[in-house]
């Protein structure tokens, strides 16, 4: 049984258990998780794609005609209904028949385009509508063996990007040159892995997402993109691959902070060391059987004990989405289980400097497996 067939069968079982007759799946990553269909036009172009799944296992993909050939090649569904701009009822045509006799209809409230939701509300009374988002989120928490292989390979792509970025940083170098180097290295590593381990010749190895990096006085801008700024000796440089680590659609988190030649401001060294220790504390807590919020608490205690406020949650689950369930943050009492994948950070921010280190991990029966790796000792971060 393919990964997609297994996911679809599990989803239908959960629909039956919760008394949902039909579900409309509109989140791009969930459509991919259930069917293998990807890289279709999105609502930015005004074209909805809707996956209709019945509790009895029937599946219907409603997608624009312009993407029909891609759907035929990739989508593991029973039927595809293509619609064209301005012809008939467009994407609406199939929904009355799919929803008319359904007692309970499941949707993704936070991921359904308003245009589609407005039409669904015309067809289905509010008391018949429920959310399938929790069902899908819980299904996706524990990764399959195939997904864990993707995670490990994504870690290799991330490592190639980090090594190339590190090598490209230097006095007199513009930030964008570092971004070019990381993209090329990640693409080449991804192509190597795709050729060696995967049969999907349509899957692109090219990295995408603008490089998150900042240097000098811009380092306090957490999601600053690579610019024309010229880096100088003594300055800190931050590299983040949380958007670019996206191998075969599997996402990870990975960050490091460097200095060029020397640490120009000696106060930055202590801040950096606290950031590293906050991640180390989180990792001492990370493992099966603990709550997500307890990992965050360990991280936050180190930062707050040093006189700072933690800048953001300690981490997040990843997979085919950048943010999955659970999150390592106060209030999330989910118990961690083997097969979950997390990005785990350590970070401290001051008025003039921020330090961040982050890696990704698979929860195992004994603890965790680290799937991104790069030095983080202070001496190793001075280039």
mmCIF file of C-alpha atoms in Angstrom, residues 20-368:
data_model
loop_
_atom_site.group_PDB
_atom_site.id
_atom_site.type_symbol
_atom_site.label_atom_id
_atom_site.label_comp_id
_atom_site.label_asym_id
_atom_site.label_seq_id
_atom_site.Cartn_x
_atom_site.Cartn_y
_atom_site.Cartn_z
ATOM 1 C CA UNK A 20 -18.401 12.872 9.595
ATOM 2 C CA UNK A 21 -19.938 11.864 6.267
ATOM 3 C CA UNK A 22 -17.787 13.898 3.908
ATOM 4 C CA UNK A 23 -14.743 16.139 4.271
ATOM 5 C CA UNK A 24 -13.541 19.031 2.145
ATOM 6 C CA UNK A 25 -9.762 19.331 2.333
ATOM 7 C CA UNK A 26 -8.350 22.629 1.068
ATOM 8 C CA UNK A 27 -4.993 23.018 2.803
ATOM 9 C CA UNK A 28 -2.299 22.436 0.178
ATOM 10 C CA UNK A 29 -0.118 20.331 2.468
ATOM 11 C CA UNK A 30 -3.016 18.148 3.553
ATOM 12 C CA UNK A 31 -4.029 17.588 -0.063
ATOM 13 C CA UNK A 32 -0.468 16.423 -0.712
ATOM 14 C CA UNK A 33 -0.402 14.249 2.427
ATOM 15 C CA UNK A 34 -3.558 12.427 1.366
ATOM 16 C CA UNK A 35 -3.094 12.241 -2.413
ATOM 17 C CA UNK A 36 0.477 13.089 -3.484
ATOM 18 C CA UNK A 37 -0.784 16.017 -5.590
ATOM 19 C CA UNK A 38 1.346 19.169 -5.458
ATOM 20 C CA UNK A 39 2.481 22.295 -7.336
ATOM 21 C CA UNK A 40 -0.966 23.248 -8.569
ATOM 22 C CA UNK A 41 -2.246 26.804 -8.804
ATOM 23 C CA UNK A 42 -3.284 28.372 -5.542
ATOM 24 C CA UNK A 43 -5.810 30.977 -4.495
ATOM 25 C CA UNK A 44 -3.347 33.756 -5.330
ATOM 26 C CA UNK A 45 -4.572 33.093 -8.886
ATOM 27 C CA UNK A 46 -8.228 32.750 -7.832
ATOM 28 C CA UNK A 47 -8.384 29.035 -8.563
ATOM 29 C CA UNK A 48 -9.513 26.695 -5.758
ATOM 30 C CA UNK A 49 -8.426 23.077 -5.500
ATOM 31 C CA UNK A 50 -10.683 20.991 -3.268
ATOM 32 C CA UNK A 51 -10.282 17.385 -2.183
ATOM 33 C CA UNK A 52 -13.615 15.741 -1.348
ATOM 34 C CA UNK A 53 -13.341 12.590 0.791
ATOM 35 C CA UNK A 54 -16.306 10.459 1.844
ATOM 36 C CA UNK A 55 -16.239 8.289 4.926
ATOM 37 C CA UNK A 56 -16.727 5.227 2.692
ATOM 38 C CA UNK A 57 -13.393 5.949 1.022
ATOM 39 C CA UNK A 58 -14.488 7.661 -2.182
ATOM 40 C CA UNK A 59 -12.258 10.558 -3.154
ATOM 41 C CA UNK A 60 -12.803 13.377 -5.632
ATOM 42 C CA UNK A 61 -10.253 16.014 -6.600
ATOM 43 C CA UNK A 62 -11.643 19.285 -7.921
ATOM 44 C CA UNK A 63 -8.828 21.199 -9.608
ATOM 45 C CA UNK A 64 -8.332 23.704 -12.461
ATOM 46 C CA UNK A 65 -8.148 22.326 -15.995
ATOM 47 C CA UNK A 66 -4.804 24.058 -16.430
ATOM 48 C CA UNK A 67 -3.355 21.589 -13.896
ATOM 49 C CA UNK A 68 -5.230 18.503 -15.094
ATOM 50 C CA UNK A 69 -2.198 16.724 -16.534
ATOM 51 C CA UNK A 70 -0.262 17.195 -13.292
ATOM 52 C CA UNK A 71 -3.246 15.883 -11.338
ATOM 53 C CA UNK A 72 -3.537 12.812 -13.534
ATOM 54 C CA UNK A 73 0.144 12.073 -13.017
ATOM 55 C CA UNK A 74 0.352 12.637 -9.264
ATOM 56 C CA UNK A 75 -3.022 12.443 -7.534
ATOM 57 C CA UNK A 76 -3.967 9.146 -5.874
ATOM 58 C CA UNK A 77 -7.750 9.684 -6.005
ATOM 59 C CA UNK A 78 -10.776 7.885 -7.407
ATOM 60 C CA UNK A 79 -11.901 10.706 -9.663
ATOM 61 C CA UNK A 80 -10.695 14.099 -10.893
ATOM 62 C CA UNK A 81 -13.128 16.853 -11.834
ATOM 63 C CA UNK A 82 -11.407 19.613 -13.782
ATOM 64 C CA UNK A 83 -12.965 23.049 -14.043
ATOM 65 C CA UNK A 84 -12.163 25.968 -16.326
ATOM 66 C CA UNK A 85 -12.313 29.727 -15.880
ATOM 67 C CA UNK A 86 -15.714 31.121 -16.774
ATOM 68 C CA UNK A 87 -17.204 27.803 -17.887
ATOM 69 C CA UNK A 88 -20.406 26.701 -16.201
ATOM 70 C CA UNK A 89 -20.343 26.709 -12.418
ATOM 71 C CA UNK A 90 -16.553 26.231 -12.392
ATOM 72 C CA UNK A 91 -15.328 24.562 -9.148
ATOM 73 C CA UNK A 92 -18.833 24.787 -7.656
ATOM 74 C CA UNK A 93 -20.342 22.252 -10.051
ATOM 75 C CA UNK A 94 -19.472 19.103 -8.081
ATOM 76 C CA UNK A 95 -20.167 20.350 -4.570
ATOM 77 C CA UNK A 96 -23.988 20.209 -4.439
ATOM 78 C CA UNK A 97 -23.916 16.525 -5.318
ATOM 79 C CA UNK A 98 -21.072 15.796 -2.917
ATOM 80 C CA UNK A 99 -22.624 17.626 0.038
ATOM 81 C CA UNK A 100 -26.340 17.484 -0.516
ATOM 82 C CA UNK A 101 -27.025 14.151 1.216
ATOM 83 C CA UNK A 102 -24.270 14.403 3.816
ATOM 84 C CA UNK A 103 -25.374 14.627 7.425
ATOM 85 C CA UNK A 104 -22.130 16.100 8.782
ATOM 86 C CA UNK A 105 -19.601 17.920 6.653
ATOM 87 C CA UNK A 106 -15.998 18.396 7.782
ATOM 88 C CA UNK A 107 -13.966 21.379 6.620
ATOM 89 C CA UNK A 108 -10.688 23.090 7.508
ATOM 90 C CA UNK A 109 -11.962 26.419 8.860
ATOM 91 C CA UNK A 110 -8.559 28.099 8.977
ATOM 92 C CA UNK A 111 -7.466 26.810 5.573
ATOM 93 C CA UNK A 112 -10.611 27.069 3.456
ATOM 94 C CA UNK A 113 -10.576 30.038 1.080
ATOM 95 C CA UNK A 114 -13.335 32.531 1.987
ATOM 96 C CA UNK A 115 -14.726 32.201 -1.541
ATOM 97 C CA UNK A 116 -15.193 28.460 -1.077
ATOM 98 C CA UNK A 117 -16.482 28.788 2.478
ATOM 99 C CA UNK A 118 -19.162 31.239 1.376
ATOM 100 C CA UNK A 119 -20.469 28.755 -1.178
ATOM 101 C CA UNK A 120 -20.331 25.827 1.251
ATOM 102 C CA UNK A 121 -22.406 27.885 3.696
ATOM 103 C CA UNK A 122 -25.047 28.249 0.982
ATOM 104 C CA UNK A 123 -25.226 24.475 0.598
ATOM 105 C CA UNK A 124 -24.855 23.259 4.189
ATOM 106 C CA UNK A 125 -26.464 24.596 7.369
ATOM 107 C CA UNK A 126 -24.006 25.674 10.048
ATOM 108 C CA UNK A 127 -25.060 22.957 12.498
ATOM 109 C CA UNK A 128 -23.967 20.294 10.000
ATOM 110 C CA UNK A 129 -20.447 21.712 9.633
ATOM 111 C CA UNK A 130 -17.541 20.621 11.807
ATOM 112 C CA UNK A 131 -13.758 20.833 11.641
ATOM 113 C CA UNK A 132 -11.475 18.069 10.387
ATOM 114 C CA UNK A 133 -8.329 20.074 11.140
ATOM 115 C CA UNK A 134 -7.707 18.286 14.478
ATOM 116 C CA UNK A 135 -8.111 14.878 12.801
ATOM 117 C CA UNK A 136 -5.516 15.682 10.162
ATOM 118 C CA UNK A 137 -3.141 17.357 12.616
ATOM 119 C CA UNK A 138 -3.195 14.330 14.918
ATOM 120 C CA UNK A 139 -2.722 11.930 11.997
ATOM 121 C CA UNK A 140 0.347 13.818 10.833
ATOM 122 C CA UNK A 141 2.098 13.972 14.227
ATOM 123 C CA UNK A 142 3.653 10.509 13.978
ATOM 124 C CA UNK A 143 5.672 10.156 10.790
ATOM 125 C CA UNK A 144 5.779 7.004 8.707
ATOM 126 C CA UNK A 145 9.027 5.233 7.872
ATOM 127 C CA UNK A 146 8.965 6.913 4.446
ATOM 128 C CA UNK A 147 8.525 10.332 6.020
ATOM 129 C CA UNK A 148 11.377 9.731 8.458
ATOM 130 C CA UNK A 149 13.618 8.869 5.518
ATOM 131 C CA UNK A 150 12.623 12.190 3.953
ATOM 132 C CA UNK A 151 13.433 13.943 7.229
ATOM 133 C CA UNK A 152 16.920 12.441 7.332
ATOM 134 C CA UNK A 153 17.560 13.352 3.714
ATOM 135 C CA UNK A 154 16.237 16.868 4.348
ATOM 136 C CA UNK A 155 18.814 17.074 7.121
ATOM 137 C CA UNK A 156 21.551 16.269 4.615
ATOM 138 C CA UNK A 157 20.322 19.024 2.304
ATOM 139 C CA UNK A 158 20.272 21.445 5.232
ATOM 140 C CA UNK A 159 23.810 20.460 6.190
ATOM 141 C CA UNK A 160 25.056 21.085 2.665
ATOM 142 C CA UNK A 161 23.470 24.535 2.680
ATOM 143 C CA UNK A 162 24.933 25.434 6.073
ATOM 144 C CA UNK A 163 28.425 24.317 5.094
ATOM 145 C CA UNK A 164 28.272 26.303 1.862
ATOM 146 C CA UNK A 165 26.921 29.368 3.620
ATOM 147 C CA UNK A 166 29.640 29.204 6.225
ATOM 148 C CA UNK A 167 32.314 28.949 3.537
ATOM 149 C CA UNK A 168 30.905 31.924 1.629
ATOM 150 C CA UNK A 169 30.816 34.345 4.588
ATOM 151 C CA UNK A 170 33.722 36.777 4.721
ATOM 152 C CA UNK A 171 34.911 40.332 5.099
ATOM 153 C CA UNK A 172 33.846 42.367 2.056
ATOM 154 C CA UNK A 173 31.304 39.779 0.834
ATOM 155 C CA UNK A 174 27.708 40.893 0.107
ATOM 156 C CA UNK A 175 24.978 38.903 1.832
ATOM 157 C CA UNK A 176 23.365 37.797 -1.408
ATOM 158 C CA UNK A 177 26.503 35.896 -2.422
ATOM 159 C CA UNK A 178 26.044 33.714 0.646
ATOM 160 C CA UNK A 179 22.450 33.066 -0.371
ATOM 161 C CA UNK A 180 23.533 32.030 -3.869
ATOM 162 C CA UNK A 181 26.068 29.610 -2.411
ATOM 163 C CA UNK A 182 23.563 27.997 -0.047
ATOM 164 C CA UNK A 183 20.962 27.578 -2.780
ATOM 165 C CA UNK A 184 23.403 25.930 -5.156
ATOM 166 C CA UNK A 185 24.731 23.549 -2.507
ATOM 167 C CA UNK A 186 21.258 22.561 -1.344
ATOM 168 C CA UNK A 187 20.039 21.980 -4.878
ATOM 169 C CA UNK A 188 23.000 19.790 -5.760
ATOM 170 C CA UNK A 189 22.638 17.687 -2.617
ATOM 171 C CA UNK A 190 18.890 17.322 -3.189
ATOM 172 C CA UNK A 191 19.477 16.257 -6.801
ATOM 173 C CA UNK A 192 21.987 13.659 -5.634
ATOM 174 C CA UNK A 193 19.515 12.229 -3.114
ATOM 175 C CA UNK A 194 16.587 12.247 -5.539
ATOM 176 C CA UNK A 195 18.640 10.389 -8.133
ATOM 177 C CA UNK A 196 19.834 7.784 -5.642
ATOM 178 C CA UNK A 197 16.670 7.114 -3.640
ATOM 179 C CA UNK A 198 13.475 8.319 -5.354
ATOM 180 C CA UNK A 199 11.494 7.520 -8.498
ATOM 181 C CA UNK A 200 9.512 10.775 -8.780
ATOM 182 C CA UNK A 201 11.256 12.487 -11.688
ATOM 183 C CA UNK A 202 8.907 15.483 -11.431
ATOM 184 C CA UNK A 203 10.085 16.429 -7.933
ATOM 185 C CA UNK A 204 12.385 19.435 -8.212
ATOM 186 C CA UNK A 205 15.707 19.482 -6.354
ATOM 187 C CA UNK A 206 15.898 23.272 -6.498
ATOM 188 C CA UNK A 207 15.834 25.064 -3.182
ATOM 189 C CA UNK A 208 13.480 27.997 -2.905
ATOM 190 C CA UNK A 209 12.374 30.588 -0.329
ATOM 191 C CA UNK A 210 14.458 33.726 0.069
ATOM 192 C CA UNK A 211 17.468 33.112 2.292
ATOM 193 C CA UNK A 212 16.931 34.278 5.867
ATOM 194 C CA UNK A 213 20.173 35.864 7.001
ATOM 195 C CA UNK A 214 21.325 39.035 8.714
ATOM 196 C CA UNK A 215 24.674 40.570 9.549
ATOM 197 C CA UNK A 216 26.086 43.440 11.581
ATOM 198 C CA UNK A 217 23.522 45.801 13.053
ATOM 199 C CA UNK A 218 20.742 44.116 11.053
ATOM 200 C CA UNK A 219 21.098 40.900 13.066
ATOM 201 C CA UNK A 220 18.282 41.882 15.422
ATOM 202 C CA UNK A 221 15.873 41.538 12.457
ATOM 203 C CA UNK A 222 14.895 37.918 12.925
ATOM 204 C CA UNK A 223 13.646 37.221 9.402
ATOM 205 C CA UNK A 224 15.839 39.617 7.449
ATOM 206 C CA UNK A 225 16.495 38.430 3.881
ATOM 207 C CA UNK A 226 19.877 38.418 2.178
ATOM 208 C CA UNK A 227 20.518 41.887 0.793
ATOM 209 C CA UNK A 228 23.303 43.817 -0.941
ATOM 210 C CA UNK A 229 24.815 44.680 2.440
ATOM 211 C CA UNK A 230 28.607 44.134 2.608
ATOM 212 C CA UNK A 231 29.702 42.082 5.618
ATOM 213 C CA UNK A 232 32.725 43.201 7.638
ATOM 214 C CA UNK A 233 35.271 41.660 10.000
ATOM 215 C CA UNK A 234 34.110 41.391 13.601
ATOM 216 C CA UNK A 235 30.425 41.357 12.670
ATOM 217 C CA UNK A 236 27.962 38.616 13.606
ATOM 218 C CA UNK A 237 26.146 36.765 10.808
ATOM 219 C CA UNK A 238 22.957 34.752 11.215
ATOM 220 C CA UNK A 239 21.928 31.980 8.799
ATOM 221 C CA UNK A 240 18.491 30.348 8.966
ATOM 222 C CA UNK A 241 17.271 27.528 6.727
ATOM 223 C CA UNK A 242 13.799 27.057 8.229
ATOM 224 C CA UNK A 243 12.163 27.953 4.911
ATOM 225 C CA UNK A 244 14.773 26.607 2.522
ATOM 226 C CA UNK A 245 15.088 23.141 4.070
ATOM 227 C CA UNK A 246 12.278 21.643 2.026
ATOM 228 C CA UNK A 247 13.420 18.354 0.500
ATOM 229 C CA UNK A 248 10.775 16.344 -1.351
ATOM 230 C CA UNK A 249 8.317 18.686 0.396
ATOM 231 C CA UNK A 250 9.542 17.713 3.892
ATOM 232 C CA UNK A 251 10.510 20.736 6.019
ATOM 233 C CA UNK A 252 13.011 21.137 8.868
ATOM 234 C CA UNK A 253 14.451 23.940 10.989
ATOM 235 C CA UNK A 254 18.187 24.769 11.105
ATOM 236 C CA UNK A 255 19.981 27.957 12.312
ATOM 237 C CA UNK A 256 23.443 29.158 13.306
ATOM 238 C CA UNK A 257 25.142 32.410 14.341
ATOM 239 C CA UNK A 258 28.692 33.153 13.173
ATOM 240 C CA UNK A 259 31.291 35.936 13.447
ATOM 241 C CA UNK A 260 33.729 37.099 10.792
ATOM 242 C CA UNK A 261 37.340 36.846 11.971
ATOM 243 C CA UNK A 262 36.677 37.825 15.577
ATOM 244 C CA UNK A 263 33.883 38.806 17.942
ATOM 245 C CA UNK A 264 33.964 42.559 17.525
ATOM 246 C CA UNK A 265 31.704 43.202 20.536
ATOM 247 C CA UNK A 266 32.824 41.023 23.491
ATOM 248 C CA UNK A 267 29.368 41.237 25.138
ATOM 249 C CA UNK A 268 27.922 39.163 22.298
ATOM 250 C CA UNK A 269 29.844 36.074 23.349
ATOM 251 C CA UNK A 270 27.981 35.676 26.643
ATOM 252 C CA UNK A 271 24.611 36.222 24.962
ATOM 253 C CA UNK A 272 25.462 33.548 22.410
ATOM 254 C CA UNK A 273 26.509 31.085 25.092
ATOM 255 C CA UNK A 274 23.178 31.543 26.885
ATOM 256 C CA UNK A 275 21.375 30.807 23.610
ATOM 257 C CA UNK A 276 23.379 27.601 23.185
ATOM 258 C CA UNK A 277 22.696 26.568 26.787
ATOM 259 C CA UNK A 278 18.970 27.217 26.365
ATOM 260 C CA UNK A 279 18.868 24.765 23.471
ATOM 261 C CA UNK A 280 20.971 22.281 25.450
ATOM 262 C CA UNK A 281 18.487 22.497 28.335
ATOM 263 C CA UNK A 282 15.613 21.842 25.947
ATOM 264 C CA UNK A 283 17.426 18.817 24.556
ATOM 265 C CA UNK A 284 17.992 17.425 28.046
ATOM 266 C CA UNK A 285 14.202 17.500 28.432
ATOM 267 C CA UNK A 286 13.372 16.293 24.905
ATOM 268 C CA UNK A 287 12.212 12.708 24.520
ATOM 269 C CA UNK A 288 9.217 10.372 24.545
ATOM 270 C CA UNK A 289 6.719 10.621 27.382
ATOM 271 C CA UNK A 290 7.302 14.292 28.246
ATOM 272 C CA UNK A 291 4.922 17.127 27.460
ATOM 273 C CA UNK A 292 5.656 19.645 24.736
ATOM 274 C CA UNK A 293 5.417 22.534 27.188
ATOM 275 C CA UNK A 294 7.975 20.977 29.534
ATOM 276 C CA UNK A 295 10.634 21.209 26.814
ATOM 277 C CA UNK A 296 9.808 24.873 26.342
ATOM 278 C CA UNK A 297 9.962 25.430 30.103
ATOM 279 C CA UNK A 298 13.508 24.060 30.278
ATOM 280 C CA UNK A 299 14.594 26.395 27.486
ATOM 281 C CA UNK A 300 12.819 29.411 28.962
ATOM 282 C CA UNK A 301 14.249 28.821 32.450
ATOM 283 C CA UNK A 302 17.804 29.213 31.169
ATOM 284 C CA UNK A 303 17.044 32.423 29.302
ATOM 285 C CA UNK A 304 14.992 33.985 32.093
ATOM 286 C CA UNK A 305 17.508 32.862 34.701
ATOM 287 C CA UNK A 306 20.134 34.891 32.841
ATOM 288 C CA UNK A 307 17.953 37.993 33.011
ATOM 289 C CA UNK A 308 16.323 37.914 29.574
ATOM 290 C CA UNK A 309 12.875 37.089 28.245
ATOM 291 C CA UNK A 310 12.609 34.178 25.851
ATOM 292 C CA UNK A 311 12.085 35.570 22.316
ATOM 293 C CA UNK A 312 9.714 32.887 21.001
ATOM 294 C CA UNK A 313 8.566 29.300 21.563
ATOM 295 C CA UNK A 314 11.306 26.725 21.921
ATOM 296 C CA UNK A 315 10.262 24.766 18.850
ATOM 297 C CA UNK A 316 7.644 23.274 16.575
ATOM 298 C CA UNK A 317 6.776 20.027 14.907
ATOM 299 C CA UNK A 318 7.584 19.913 11.214
ATOM 300 C CA UNK A 319 6.810 17.637 8.289
ATOM 301 C CA UNK A 320 5.095 18.460 5.031
ATOM 302 C CA UNK A 321 4.219 21.806 6.633
ATOM 303 C CA UNK A 322 6.537 24.342 8.240
ATOM 304 C CA UNK A 323 4.383 24.299 11.367
ATOM 305 C CA UNK A 324 2.663 21.161 12.572
ATOM 306 C CA UNK A 325 1.236 19.881 15.847
ATOM 307 C CA UNK A 326 2.424 19.980 18.589
ATOM 308 C CA UNK A 327 4.383 23.122 19.413
ATOM 309 C CA UNK A 328 7.018 23.336 22.113
ATOM 310 C CA UNK A 329 5.371 26.185 23.983
ATOM 311 C CA UNK A 330 3.564 26.934 27.233
ATOM 312 C CA UNK A 331 0.058 25.492 27.164
ATOM 313 C CA UNK A 332 0.702 22.614 24.765
ATOM 314 C CA UNK A 333 0.318 19.520 26.934
ATOM 315 C CA UNK A 334 0.749 17.008 24.092
ATOM 316 C CA UNK A 335 2.886 14.073 25.173
ATOM 317 C CA UNK A 336 5.802 13.520 22.809
ATOM 318 C CA UNK A 337 5.939 10.158 21.032
ATOM 319 C CA UNK A 338 8.449 8.299 18.886
ATOM 320 C CA UNK A 339 8.148 9.304 15.239
ATOM 321 C CA UNK A 340 7.520 12.995 15.869
ATOM 322 C CA UNK A 341 9.886 15.479 14.217
ATOM 323 C CA UNK A 342 10.779 18.811 15.850
ATOM 324 C CA UNK A 343 12.808 21.920 15.200
ATOM 325 C CA UNK A 344 14.297 22.941 18.567
ATOM 326 C CA UNK A 345 15.871 26.371 19.064
ATOM 327 C CA UNK A 346 17.953 28.257 21.560
ATOM 328 C CA UNK A 347 17.906 32.035 21.347
ATOM 329 C CA UNK A 348 18.492 35.290 23.200
ATOM 330 C CA UNK A 349 17.738 38.815 21.969
ATOM 331 C CA UNK A 350 19.081 42.137 23.254
ATOM 332 C CA UNK A 351 18.632 45.665 21.911
ATOM 333 C CA UNK A 352 21.685 45.372 19.665
ATOM 334 C CA UNK A 353 22.281 41.629 19.170
ATOM 335 C CA UNK A 354 20.485 38.352 18.836
ATOM 336 C CA UNK A 355 21.920 34.851 18.942
ATOM 337 C CA UNK A 356 20.137 31.759 17.707
ATOM 338 C CA UNK A 357 21.000 28.117 17.191
ATOM 339 C CA UNK A 358 18.480 25.562 15.987
ATOM 340 C CA UNK A 359 18.395 21.942 14.863
ATOM 341 C CA UNK A 360 15.864 19.276 13.954
ATOM 342 C CA UNK A 361 15.275 15.973 15.737
ATOM 343 C CA UNK A 362 13.274 12.760 15.470
ATOM 344 C CA UNK A 363 11.798 11.500 18.744
ATOM 345 C CA UNK A 364 12.864 7.877 19.311
ATOM 346 C CA UNK A 365 12.035 5.204 21.874
ATOM 347 C CA UNK A 366 15.197 6.078 23.815
ATOM 348 C CA UNK A 367 15.273 9.863 23.358
ATOM 349 C CA UNK A 368 15.933 11.591 20.071
#
